[in-house]
PDB file of C-alpha atoms in Angstrom:
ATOM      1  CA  UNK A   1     -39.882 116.433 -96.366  1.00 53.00           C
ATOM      2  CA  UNK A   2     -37.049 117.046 -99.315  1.00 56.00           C
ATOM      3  CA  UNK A   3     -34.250 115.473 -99.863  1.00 50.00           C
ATOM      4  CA  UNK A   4     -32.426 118.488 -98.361  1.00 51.00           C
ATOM      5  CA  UNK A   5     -34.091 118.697 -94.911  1.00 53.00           C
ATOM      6  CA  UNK A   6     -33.736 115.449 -94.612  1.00 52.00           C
ATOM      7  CA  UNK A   7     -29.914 115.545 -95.201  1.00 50.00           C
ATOM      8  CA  UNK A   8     -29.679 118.048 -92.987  1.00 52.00           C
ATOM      9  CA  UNK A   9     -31.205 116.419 -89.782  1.00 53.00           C
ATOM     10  CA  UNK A  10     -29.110 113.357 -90.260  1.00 50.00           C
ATOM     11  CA  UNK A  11     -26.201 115.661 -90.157  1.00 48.00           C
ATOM     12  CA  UNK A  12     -28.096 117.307 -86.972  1.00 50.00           C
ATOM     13  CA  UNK A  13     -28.092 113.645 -85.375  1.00 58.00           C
ATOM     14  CA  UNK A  14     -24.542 112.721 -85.846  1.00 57.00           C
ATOM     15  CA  UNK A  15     -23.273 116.137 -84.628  1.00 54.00           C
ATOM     16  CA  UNK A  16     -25.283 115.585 -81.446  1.00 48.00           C
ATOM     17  CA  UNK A  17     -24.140 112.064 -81.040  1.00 51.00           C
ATOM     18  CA  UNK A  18     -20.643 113.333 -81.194  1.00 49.00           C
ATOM     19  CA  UNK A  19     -20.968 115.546 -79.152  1.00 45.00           C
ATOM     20  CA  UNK A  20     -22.264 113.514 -76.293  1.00 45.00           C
ATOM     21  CA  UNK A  21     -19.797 110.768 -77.278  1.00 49.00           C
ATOM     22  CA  UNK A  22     -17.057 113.111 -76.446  1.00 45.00           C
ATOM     23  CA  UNK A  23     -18.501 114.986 -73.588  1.00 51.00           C
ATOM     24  CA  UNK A  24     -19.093 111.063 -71.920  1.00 57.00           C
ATOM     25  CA  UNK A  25     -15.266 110.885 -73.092  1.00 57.00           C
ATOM     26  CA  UNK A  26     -13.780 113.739 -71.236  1.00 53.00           C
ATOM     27  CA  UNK A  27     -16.108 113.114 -68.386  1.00 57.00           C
ATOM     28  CA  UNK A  28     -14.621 109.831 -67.985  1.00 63.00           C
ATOM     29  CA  UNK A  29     -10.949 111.454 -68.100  1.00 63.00           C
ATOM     30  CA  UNK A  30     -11.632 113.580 -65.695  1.00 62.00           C
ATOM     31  CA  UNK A  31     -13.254 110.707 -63.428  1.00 66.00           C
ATOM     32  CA  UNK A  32      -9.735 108.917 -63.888  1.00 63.00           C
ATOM     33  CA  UNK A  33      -8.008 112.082 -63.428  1.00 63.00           C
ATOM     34  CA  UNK A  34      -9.859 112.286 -59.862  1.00 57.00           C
ATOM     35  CA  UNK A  35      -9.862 108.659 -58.860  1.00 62.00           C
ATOM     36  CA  UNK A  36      -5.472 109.085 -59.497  1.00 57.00           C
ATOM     37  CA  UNK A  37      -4.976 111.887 -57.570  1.00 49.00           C
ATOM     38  CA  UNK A  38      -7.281 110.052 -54.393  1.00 49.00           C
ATOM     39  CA  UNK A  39      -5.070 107.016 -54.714  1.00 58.00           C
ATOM     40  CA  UNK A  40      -1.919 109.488 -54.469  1.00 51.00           C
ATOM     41  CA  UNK A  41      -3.260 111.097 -51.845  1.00 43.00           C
ATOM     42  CA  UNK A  42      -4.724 108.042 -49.709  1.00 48.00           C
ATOM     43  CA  UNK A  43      -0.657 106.613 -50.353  1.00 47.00           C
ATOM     44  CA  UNK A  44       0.308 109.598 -49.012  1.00 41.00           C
ATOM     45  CA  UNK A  45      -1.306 109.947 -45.710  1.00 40.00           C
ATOM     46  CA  UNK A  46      -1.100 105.509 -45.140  1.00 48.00           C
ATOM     47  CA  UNK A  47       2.415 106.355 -45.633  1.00 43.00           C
ATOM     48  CA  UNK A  48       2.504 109.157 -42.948  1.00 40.00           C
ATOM     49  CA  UNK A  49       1.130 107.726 -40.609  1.00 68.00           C
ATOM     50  CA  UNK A  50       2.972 104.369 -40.957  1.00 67.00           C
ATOM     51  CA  UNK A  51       6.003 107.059 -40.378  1.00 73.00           C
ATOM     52  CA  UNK A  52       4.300 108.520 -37.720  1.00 86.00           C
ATOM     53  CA  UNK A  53       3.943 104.918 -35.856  1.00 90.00           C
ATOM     54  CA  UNK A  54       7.037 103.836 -36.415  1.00 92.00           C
ATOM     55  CA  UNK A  55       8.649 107.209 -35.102  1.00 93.00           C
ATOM     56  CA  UNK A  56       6.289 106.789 -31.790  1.00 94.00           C
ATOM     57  CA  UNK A  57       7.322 102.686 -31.252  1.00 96.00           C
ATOM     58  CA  UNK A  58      11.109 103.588 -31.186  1.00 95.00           C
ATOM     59  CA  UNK A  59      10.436 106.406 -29.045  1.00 95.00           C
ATOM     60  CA  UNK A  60       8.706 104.144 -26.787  1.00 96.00           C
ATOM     61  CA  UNK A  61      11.613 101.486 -27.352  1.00 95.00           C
ATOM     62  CA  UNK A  62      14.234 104.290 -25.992  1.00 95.00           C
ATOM     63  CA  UNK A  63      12.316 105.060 -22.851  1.00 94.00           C
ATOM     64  CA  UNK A  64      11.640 101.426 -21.557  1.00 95.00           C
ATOM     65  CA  UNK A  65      13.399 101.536 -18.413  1.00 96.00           C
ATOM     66  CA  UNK A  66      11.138 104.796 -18.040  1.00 95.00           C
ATOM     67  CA  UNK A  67       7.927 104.645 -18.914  1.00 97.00           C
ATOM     68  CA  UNK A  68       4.650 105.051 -17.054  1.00 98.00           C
ATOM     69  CA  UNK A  69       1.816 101.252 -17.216  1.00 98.00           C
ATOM     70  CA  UNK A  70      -0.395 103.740 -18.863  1.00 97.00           C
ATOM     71  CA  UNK A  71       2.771 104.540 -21.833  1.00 97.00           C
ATOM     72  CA  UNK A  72       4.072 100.708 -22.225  1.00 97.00           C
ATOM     73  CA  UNK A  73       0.232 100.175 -22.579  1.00 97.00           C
ATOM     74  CA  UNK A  74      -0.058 102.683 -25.151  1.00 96.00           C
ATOM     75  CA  UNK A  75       2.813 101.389 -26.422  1.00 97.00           C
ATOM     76  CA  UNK A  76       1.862  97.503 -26.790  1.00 97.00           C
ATOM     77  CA  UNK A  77      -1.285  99.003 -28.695  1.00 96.00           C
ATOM     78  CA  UNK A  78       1.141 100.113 -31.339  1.00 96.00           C
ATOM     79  CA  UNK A  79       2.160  96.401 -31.891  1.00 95.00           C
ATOM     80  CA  UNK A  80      -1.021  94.853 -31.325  1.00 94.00           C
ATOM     81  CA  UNK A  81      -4.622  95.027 -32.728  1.00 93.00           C
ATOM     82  CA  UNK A  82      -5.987  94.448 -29.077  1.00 95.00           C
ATOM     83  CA  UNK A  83      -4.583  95.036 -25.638  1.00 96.00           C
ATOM     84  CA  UNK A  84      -5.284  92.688 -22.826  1.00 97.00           C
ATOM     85  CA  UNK A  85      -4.998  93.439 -19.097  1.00 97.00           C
ATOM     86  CA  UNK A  86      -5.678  90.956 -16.496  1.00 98.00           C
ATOM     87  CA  UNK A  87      -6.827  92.138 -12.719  1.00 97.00           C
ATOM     88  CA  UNK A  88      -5.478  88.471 -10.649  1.00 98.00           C
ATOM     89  CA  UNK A  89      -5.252  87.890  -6.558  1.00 98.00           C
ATOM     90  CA  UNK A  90      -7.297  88.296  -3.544  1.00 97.00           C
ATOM     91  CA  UNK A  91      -9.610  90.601  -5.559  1.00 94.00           C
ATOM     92  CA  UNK A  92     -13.332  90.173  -4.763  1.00 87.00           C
ATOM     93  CA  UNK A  93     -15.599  89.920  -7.877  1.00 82.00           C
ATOM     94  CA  UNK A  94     -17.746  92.816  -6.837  1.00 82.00           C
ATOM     95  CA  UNK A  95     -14.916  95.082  -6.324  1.00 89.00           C
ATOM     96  CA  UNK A  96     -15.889  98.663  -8.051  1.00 93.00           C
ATOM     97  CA  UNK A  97     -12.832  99.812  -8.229  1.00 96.00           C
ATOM     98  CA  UNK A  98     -11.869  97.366 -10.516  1.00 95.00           C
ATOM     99  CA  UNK A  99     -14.098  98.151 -13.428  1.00 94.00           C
ATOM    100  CA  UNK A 100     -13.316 101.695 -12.831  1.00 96.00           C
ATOM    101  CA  UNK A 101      -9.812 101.253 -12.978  1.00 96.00           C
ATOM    102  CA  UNK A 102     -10.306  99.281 -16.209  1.00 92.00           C
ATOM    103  CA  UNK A 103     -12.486 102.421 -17.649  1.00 94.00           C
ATOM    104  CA  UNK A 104     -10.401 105.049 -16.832  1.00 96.00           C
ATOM    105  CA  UNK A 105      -7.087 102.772 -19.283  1.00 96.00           C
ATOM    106  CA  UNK A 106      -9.424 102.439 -21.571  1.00 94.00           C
ATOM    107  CA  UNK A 107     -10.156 105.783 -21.885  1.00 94.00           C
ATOM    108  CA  UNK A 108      -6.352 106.567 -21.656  1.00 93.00           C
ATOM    109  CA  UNK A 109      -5.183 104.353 -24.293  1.00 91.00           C
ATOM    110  CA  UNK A 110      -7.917 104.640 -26.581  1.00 83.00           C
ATOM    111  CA  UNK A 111      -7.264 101.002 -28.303  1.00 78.00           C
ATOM    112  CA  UNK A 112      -9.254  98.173 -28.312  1.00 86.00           C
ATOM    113  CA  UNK A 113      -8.410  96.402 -25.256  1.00 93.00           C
ATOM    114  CA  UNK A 114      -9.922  93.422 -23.368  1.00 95.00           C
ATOM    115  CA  UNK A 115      -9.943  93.481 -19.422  1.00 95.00           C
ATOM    116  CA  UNK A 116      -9.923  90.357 -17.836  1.00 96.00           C
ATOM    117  CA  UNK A 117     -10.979  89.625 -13.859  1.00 96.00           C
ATOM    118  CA  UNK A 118      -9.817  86.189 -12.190  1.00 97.00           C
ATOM    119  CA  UNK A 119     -10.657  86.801  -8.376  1.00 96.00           C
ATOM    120  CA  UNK A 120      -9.849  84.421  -5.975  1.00 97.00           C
ATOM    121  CA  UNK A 121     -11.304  85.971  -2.794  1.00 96.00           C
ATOM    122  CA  UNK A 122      -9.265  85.186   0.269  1.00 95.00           C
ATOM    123  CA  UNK A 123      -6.423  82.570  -1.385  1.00 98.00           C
ATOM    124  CA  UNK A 124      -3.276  82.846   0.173  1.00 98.00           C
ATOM    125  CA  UNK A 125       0.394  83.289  -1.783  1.00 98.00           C
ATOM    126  CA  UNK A 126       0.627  79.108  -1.545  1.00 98.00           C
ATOM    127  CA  UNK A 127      -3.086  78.327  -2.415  1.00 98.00           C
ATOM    128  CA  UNK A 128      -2.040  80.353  -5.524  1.00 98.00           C
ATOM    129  CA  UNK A 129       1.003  77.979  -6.187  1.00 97.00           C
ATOM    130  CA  UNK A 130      -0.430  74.680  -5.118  1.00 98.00           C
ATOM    131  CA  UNK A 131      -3.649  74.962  -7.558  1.00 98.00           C
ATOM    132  CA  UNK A 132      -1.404  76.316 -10.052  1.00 97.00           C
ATOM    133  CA  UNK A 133      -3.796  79.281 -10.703  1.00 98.00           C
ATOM    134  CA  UNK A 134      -1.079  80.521 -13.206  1.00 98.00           C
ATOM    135  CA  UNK A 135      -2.801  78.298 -15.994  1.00 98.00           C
ATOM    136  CA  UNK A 136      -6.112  80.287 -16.123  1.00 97.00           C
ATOM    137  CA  UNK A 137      -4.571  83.301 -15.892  1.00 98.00           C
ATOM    138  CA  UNK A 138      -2.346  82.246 -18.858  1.00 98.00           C
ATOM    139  CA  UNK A 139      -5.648  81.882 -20.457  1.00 97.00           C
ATOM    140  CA  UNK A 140      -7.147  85.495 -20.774  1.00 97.00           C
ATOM    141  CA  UNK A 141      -3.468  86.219 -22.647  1.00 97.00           C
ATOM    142  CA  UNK A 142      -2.545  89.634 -20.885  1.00 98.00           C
ATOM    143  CA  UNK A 143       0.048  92.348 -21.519  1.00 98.00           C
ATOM    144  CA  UNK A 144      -0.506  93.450 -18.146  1.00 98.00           C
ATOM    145  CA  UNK A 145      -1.287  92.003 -15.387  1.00 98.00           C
ATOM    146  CA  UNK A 146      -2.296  93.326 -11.589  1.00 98.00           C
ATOM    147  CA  UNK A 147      -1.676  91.012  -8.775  1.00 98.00           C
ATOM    148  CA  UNK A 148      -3.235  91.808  -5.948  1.00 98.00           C
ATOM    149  CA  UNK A 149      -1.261  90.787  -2.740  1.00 98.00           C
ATOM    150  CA  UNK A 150      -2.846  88.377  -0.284  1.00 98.00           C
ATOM    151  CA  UNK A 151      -1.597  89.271   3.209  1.00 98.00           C
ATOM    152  CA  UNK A 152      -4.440  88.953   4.929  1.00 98.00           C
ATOM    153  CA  UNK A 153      -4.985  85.252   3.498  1.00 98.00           C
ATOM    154  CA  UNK A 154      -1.209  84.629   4.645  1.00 98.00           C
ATOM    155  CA  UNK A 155      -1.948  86.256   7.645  1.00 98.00           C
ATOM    156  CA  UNK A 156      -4.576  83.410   8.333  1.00 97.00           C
ATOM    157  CA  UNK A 157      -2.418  81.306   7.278  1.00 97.00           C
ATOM    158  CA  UNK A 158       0.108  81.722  10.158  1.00 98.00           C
ATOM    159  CA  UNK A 159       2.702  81.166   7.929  1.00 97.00           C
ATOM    160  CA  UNK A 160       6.404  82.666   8.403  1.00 98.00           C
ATOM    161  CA  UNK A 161       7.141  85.787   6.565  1.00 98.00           C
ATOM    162  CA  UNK A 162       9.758  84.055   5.185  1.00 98.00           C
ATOM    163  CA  UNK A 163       7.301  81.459   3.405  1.00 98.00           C
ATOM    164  CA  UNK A 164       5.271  84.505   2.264  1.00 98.00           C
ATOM    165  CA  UNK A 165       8.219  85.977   0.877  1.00 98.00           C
ATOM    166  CA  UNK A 166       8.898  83.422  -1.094  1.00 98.00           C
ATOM    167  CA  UNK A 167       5.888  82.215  -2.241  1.00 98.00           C
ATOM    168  CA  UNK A 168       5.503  85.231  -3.735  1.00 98.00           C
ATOM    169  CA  UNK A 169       8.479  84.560  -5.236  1.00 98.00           C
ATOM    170  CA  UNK A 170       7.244  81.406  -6.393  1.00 98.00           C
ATOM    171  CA  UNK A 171       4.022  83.071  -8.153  1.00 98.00           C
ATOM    172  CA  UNK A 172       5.831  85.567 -10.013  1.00 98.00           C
ATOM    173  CA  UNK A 173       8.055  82.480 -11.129  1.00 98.00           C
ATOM    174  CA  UNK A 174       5.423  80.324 -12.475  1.00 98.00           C
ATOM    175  CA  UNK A 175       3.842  83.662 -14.273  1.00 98.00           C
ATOM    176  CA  UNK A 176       6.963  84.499 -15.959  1.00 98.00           C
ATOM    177  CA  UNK A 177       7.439  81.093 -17.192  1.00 98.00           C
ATOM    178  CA  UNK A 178       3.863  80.683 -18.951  1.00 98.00           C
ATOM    179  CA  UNK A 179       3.409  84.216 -19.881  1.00 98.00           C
ATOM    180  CA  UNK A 180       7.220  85.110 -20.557  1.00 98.00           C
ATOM    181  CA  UNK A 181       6.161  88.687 -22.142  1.00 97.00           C
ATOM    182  CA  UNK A 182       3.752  89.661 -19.632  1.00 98.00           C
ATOM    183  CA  UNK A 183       4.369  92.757 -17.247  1.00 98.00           C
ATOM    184  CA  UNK A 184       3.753  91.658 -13.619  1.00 98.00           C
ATOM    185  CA  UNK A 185       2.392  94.487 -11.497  1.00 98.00           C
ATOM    186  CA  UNK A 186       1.980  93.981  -7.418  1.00 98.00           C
ATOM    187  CA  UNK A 187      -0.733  95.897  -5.817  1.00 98.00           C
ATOM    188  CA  UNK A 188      -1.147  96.433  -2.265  1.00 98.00           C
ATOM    189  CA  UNK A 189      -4.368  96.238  -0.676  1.00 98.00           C
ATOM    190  CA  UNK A 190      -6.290  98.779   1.148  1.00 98.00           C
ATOM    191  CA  UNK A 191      -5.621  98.544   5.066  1.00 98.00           C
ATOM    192  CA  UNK A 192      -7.976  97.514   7.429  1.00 98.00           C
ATOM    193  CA  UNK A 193      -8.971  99.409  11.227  1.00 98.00           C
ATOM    194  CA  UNK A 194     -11.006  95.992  11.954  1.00 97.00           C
ATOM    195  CA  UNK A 195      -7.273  93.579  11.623  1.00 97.00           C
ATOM    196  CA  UNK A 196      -5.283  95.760  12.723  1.00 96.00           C
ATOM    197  CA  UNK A 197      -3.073  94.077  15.668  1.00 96.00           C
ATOM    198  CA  UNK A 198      -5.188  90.872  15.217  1.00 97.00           C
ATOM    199  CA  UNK A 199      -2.411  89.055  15.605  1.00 98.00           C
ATOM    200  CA  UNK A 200      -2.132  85.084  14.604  1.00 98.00           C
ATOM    201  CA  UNK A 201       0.290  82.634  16.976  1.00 98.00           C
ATOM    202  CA  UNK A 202       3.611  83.970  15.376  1.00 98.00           C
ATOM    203  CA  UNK A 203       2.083  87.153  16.834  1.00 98.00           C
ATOM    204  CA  UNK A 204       1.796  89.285  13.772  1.00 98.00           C
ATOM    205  CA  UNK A 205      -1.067  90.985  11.989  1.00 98.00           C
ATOM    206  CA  UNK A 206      -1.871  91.097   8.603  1.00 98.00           C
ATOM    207  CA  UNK A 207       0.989  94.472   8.343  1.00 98.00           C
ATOM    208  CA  UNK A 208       3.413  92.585   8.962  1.00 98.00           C
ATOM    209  CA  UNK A 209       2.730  90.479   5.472  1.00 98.00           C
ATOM    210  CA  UNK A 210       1.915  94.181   3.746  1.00 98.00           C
ATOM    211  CA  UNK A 211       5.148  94.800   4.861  1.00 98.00           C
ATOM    212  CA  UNK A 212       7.509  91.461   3.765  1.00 98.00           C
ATOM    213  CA  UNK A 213       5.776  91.344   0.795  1.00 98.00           C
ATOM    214  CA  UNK A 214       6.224  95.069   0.094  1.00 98.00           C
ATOM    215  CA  UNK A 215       9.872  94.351   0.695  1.00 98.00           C
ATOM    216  CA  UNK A 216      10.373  90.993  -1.604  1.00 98.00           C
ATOM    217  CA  UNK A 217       8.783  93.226  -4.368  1.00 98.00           C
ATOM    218  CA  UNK A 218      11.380  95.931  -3.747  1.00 98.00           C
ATOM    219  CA  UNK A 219      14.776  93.274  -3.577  1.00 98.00           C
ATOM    220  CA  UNK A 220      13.230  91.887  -6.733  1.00 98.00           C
ATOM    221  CA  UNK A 221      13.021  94.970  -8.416  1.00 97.00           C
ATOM    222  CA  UNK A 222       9.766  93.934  -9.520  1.00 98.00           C
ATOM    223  CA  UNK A 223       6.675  97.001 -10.497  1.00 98.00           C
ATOM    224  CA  UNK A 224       5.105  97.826  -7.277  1.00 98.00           C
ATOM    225  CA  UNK A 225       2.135  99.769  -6.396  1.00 98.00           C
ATOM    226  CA  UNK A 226       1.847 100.118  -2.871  1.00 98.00           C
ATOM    227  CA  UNK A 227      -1.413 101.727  -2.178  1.00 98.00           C
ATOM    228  CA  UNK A 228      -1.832 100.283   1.301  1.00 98.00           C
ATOM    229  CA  UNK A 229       0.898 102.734   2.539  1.00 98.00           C
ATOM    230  CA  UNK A 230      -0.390 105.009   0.933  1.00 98.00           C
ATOM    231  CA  UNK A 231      -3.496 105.044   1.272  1.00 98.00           C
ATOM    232  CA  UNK A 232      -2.781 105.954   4.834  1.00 98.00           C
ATOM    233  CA  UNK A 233      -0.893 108.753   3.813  1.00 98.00           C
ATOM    234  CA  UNK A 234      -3.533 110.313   1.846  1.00 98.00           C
ATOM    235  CA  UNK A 235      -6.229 110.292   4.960  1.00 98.00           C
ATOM    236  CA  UNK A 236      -3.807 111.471   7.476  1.00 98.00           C
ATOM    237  CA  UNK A 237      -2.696 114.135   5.071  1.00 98.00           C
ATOM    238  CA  UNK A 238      -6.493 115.164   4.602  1.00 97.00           C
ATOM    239  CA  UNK A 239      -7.323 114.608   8.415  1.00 98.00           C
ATOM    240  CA  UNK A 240      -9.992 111.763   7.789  1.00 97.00           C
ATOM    241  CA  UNK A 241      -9.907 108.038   9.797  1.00 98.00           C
ATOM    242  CA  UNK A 242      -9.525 104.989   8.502  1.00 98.00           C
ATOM    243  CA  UNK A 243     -12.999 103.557   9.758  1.00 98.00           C
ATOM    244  CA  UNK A 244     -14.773 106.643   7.622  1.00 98.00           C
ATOM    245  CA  UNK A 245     -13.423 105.066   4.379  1.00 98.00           C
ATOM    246  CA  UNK A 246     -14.469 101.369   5.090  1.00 98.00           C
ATOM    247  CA  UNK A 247     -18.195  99.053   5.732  1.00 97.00           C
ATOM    248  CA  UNK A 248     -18.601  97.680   9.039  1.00 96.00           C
ATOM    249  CA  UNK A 249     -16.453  95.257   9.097  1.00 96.00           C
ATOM    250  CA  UNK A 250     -13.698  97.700   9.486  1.00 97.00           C
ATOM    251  CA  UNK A 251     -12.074  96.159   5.833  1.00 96.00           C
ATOM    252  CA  UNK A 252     -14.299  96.581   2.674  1.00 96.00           C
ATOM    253  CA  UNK A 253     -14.334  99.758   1.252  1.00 97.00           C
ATOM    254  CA  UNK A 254     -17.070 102.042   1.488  1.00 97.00           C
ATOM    255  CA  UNK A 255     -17.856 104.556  -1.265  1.00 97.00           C
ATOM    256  CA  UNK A 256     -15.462 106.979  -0.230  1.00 98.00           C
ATOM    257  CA  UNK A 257     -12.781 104.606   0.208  1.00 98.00           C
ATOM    258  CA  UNK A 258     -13.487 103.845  -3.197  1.00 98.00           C
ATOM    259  CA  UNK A 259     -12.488 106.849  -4.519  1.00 98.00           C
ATOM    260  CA  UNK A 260      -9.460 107.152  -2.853  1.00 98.00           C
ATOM    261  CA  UNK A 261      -8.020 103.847  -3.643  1.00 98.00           C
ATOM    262  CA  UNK A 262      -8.747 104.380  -6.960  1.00 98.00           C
ATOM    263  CA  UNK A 263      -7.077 107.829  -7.185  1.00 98.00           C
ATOM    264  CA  UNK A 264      -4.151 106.575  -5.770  1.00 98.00           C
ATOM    265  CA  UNK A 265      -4.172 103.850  -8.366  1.00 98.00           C
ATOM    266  CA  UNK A 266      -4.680 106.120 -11.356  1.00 98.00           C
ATOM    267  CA  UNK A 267      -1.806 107.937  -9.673  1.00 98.00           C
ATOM    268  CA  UNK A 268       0.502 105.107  -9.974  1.00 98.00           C
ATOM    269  CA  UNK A 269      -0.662 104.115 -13.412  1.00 98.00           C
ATOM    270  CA  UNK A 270       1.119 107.372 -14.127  1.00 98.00           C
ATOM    271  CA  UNK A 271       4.662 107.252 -12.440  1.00 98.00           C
ATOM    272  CA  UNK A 272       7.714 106.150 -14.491  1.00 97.00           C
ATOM    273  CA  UNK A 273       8.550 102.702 -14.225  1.00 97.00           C
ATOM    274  CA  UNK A 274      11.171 100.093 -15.660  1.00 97.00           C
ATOM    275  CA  UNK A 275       8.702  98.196 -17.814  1.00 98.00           C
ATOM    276  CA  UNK A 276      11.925  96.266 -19.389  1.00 97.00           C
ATOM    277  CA  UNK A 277      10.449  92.992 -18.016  1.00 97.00           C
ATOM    278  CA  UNK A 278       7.181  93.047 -20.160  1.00 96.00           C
ATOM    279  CA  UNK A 279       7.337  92.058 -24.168  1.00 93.00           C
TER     280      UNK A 279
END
């Protein structure tokens, strides 16, 4: 090879170096240029939809004595990572309503929330108070919680309406004052063909405790679902009995009662309530 060739394909070499050297250069521009304008644009949209929260929390904030459970739920997810709702009472544990109730919030919301079940089958309003069963319900945290009534415990009881009265009173009490934030919800039972007019020695029936605690819920202007009522409502307006919708012992609901209790509670879910007493 001369002299001359040889000159000539060392030039070849460092052209062709330089030429990858610079299209490795503008390649890596351009990767910068890219990786900028993604930033800019992922500060754009984090930005937006901080704005976009913080629009939707103060709209929430204006409407508090007006909002529906399922809003101030929706609304508490704003603030929180998780949302906890607690189901408390004379619930039994095998209840289906329950976990569909907890479904169809979840599906509602569409937050991470955490659903909590403390039944204590058959306790009365004072069994409540005098095992201070406040304390493990302050331990599953909730926003929300659903206290199911116990007239048919109080009923058995044979206490005076006027104990029932207040200690129901005396529940809501010891709630507020371990879980100050917490949004108390009363829920009625369904009603019963099989206690109906079995009265106790004061000569009332377990309707008679639907009723006074119905009423203490009302004076307090406390959140009240009262599905027993109208429950009733719903099969006289559709022309079906009462004994169609429960077992055999005239008191647990069947399937069908299922349903309709849990309509009727989706229905509430949905109504505008003063939810100023939660966080």
């Amino acid at each position: 090879m001369s002299k001359k060739s040889g000159f000539i394909i060392f030039l070849l070499i460092i052209l062709a170096g330089g030429v990858v050297f610079l299209g490795m250069s503008y390649s890596k521009k351009q990767q910068e240029q890219l990786m900028s304008v993604a930033e800019q644009t992922d500060q754009k949209a984090e930005a937006v939809t901080e704005g976009d929260v913080s629009a939707q929390i103060a709209e929430y904030e204006a409407s508090r004595e007006e909002l529906s459970v399922l809003e101030y739920l929706k609304y508490v997810s704003l603030l929180k990572d998780e949302v906890s709702i607690s189901f408390y009472g004379d619930i039994a544990q095998e209840e289906k309503w329950v976990s569909e109730i907890d479904a169809y919030i979840k599906d509602q919301i569409g937050s991470t929330m955490k659903v909590n079940r403390l039944p204590y089958t058959d306790y009365n309003s004072y069994q409540l108070i005098s095992e201070n069963k406040a304390t493990d319900l302050a331990q599953t945290n909730p926003d929300v919680v659903f206290f199911q009534l116990t007239p048919y415990a109080d009923q058995e009881l044979d206490i005076a309406l006027a104990d029932s009265s207040d200690y129901l009173e005396m529940n809501y009490a010891a709630i507020k004052d371990i879980l100050p934030e917490a949004l108390i919800i009363f829920v009625s039972p369904n009603p019963s063909s099989s206690e109906k007019g079995n009265n106790n020695s004061r000569t009332l029936d377990y309707t008679s405790y639907v009723n006074e605690m119905v009423s203490t819920v009302e004076s307090n202007e406390w959140i009240g679902f009262n599905l027993h009522d109208s429950y009733l409502e719903k099969l006289e307006a559709d022309g079906i009995s009462l004994e169609n919708t429960l077992t055999e012992n005239g008191k647990s609901m069947n399937g069908e009662g299922t349903t309709v209790y849990r309509a009727l509670f989706e229905e509430a879910l949905n109504q505008k309530r003063d939810t100023t007493s939660g966080i």
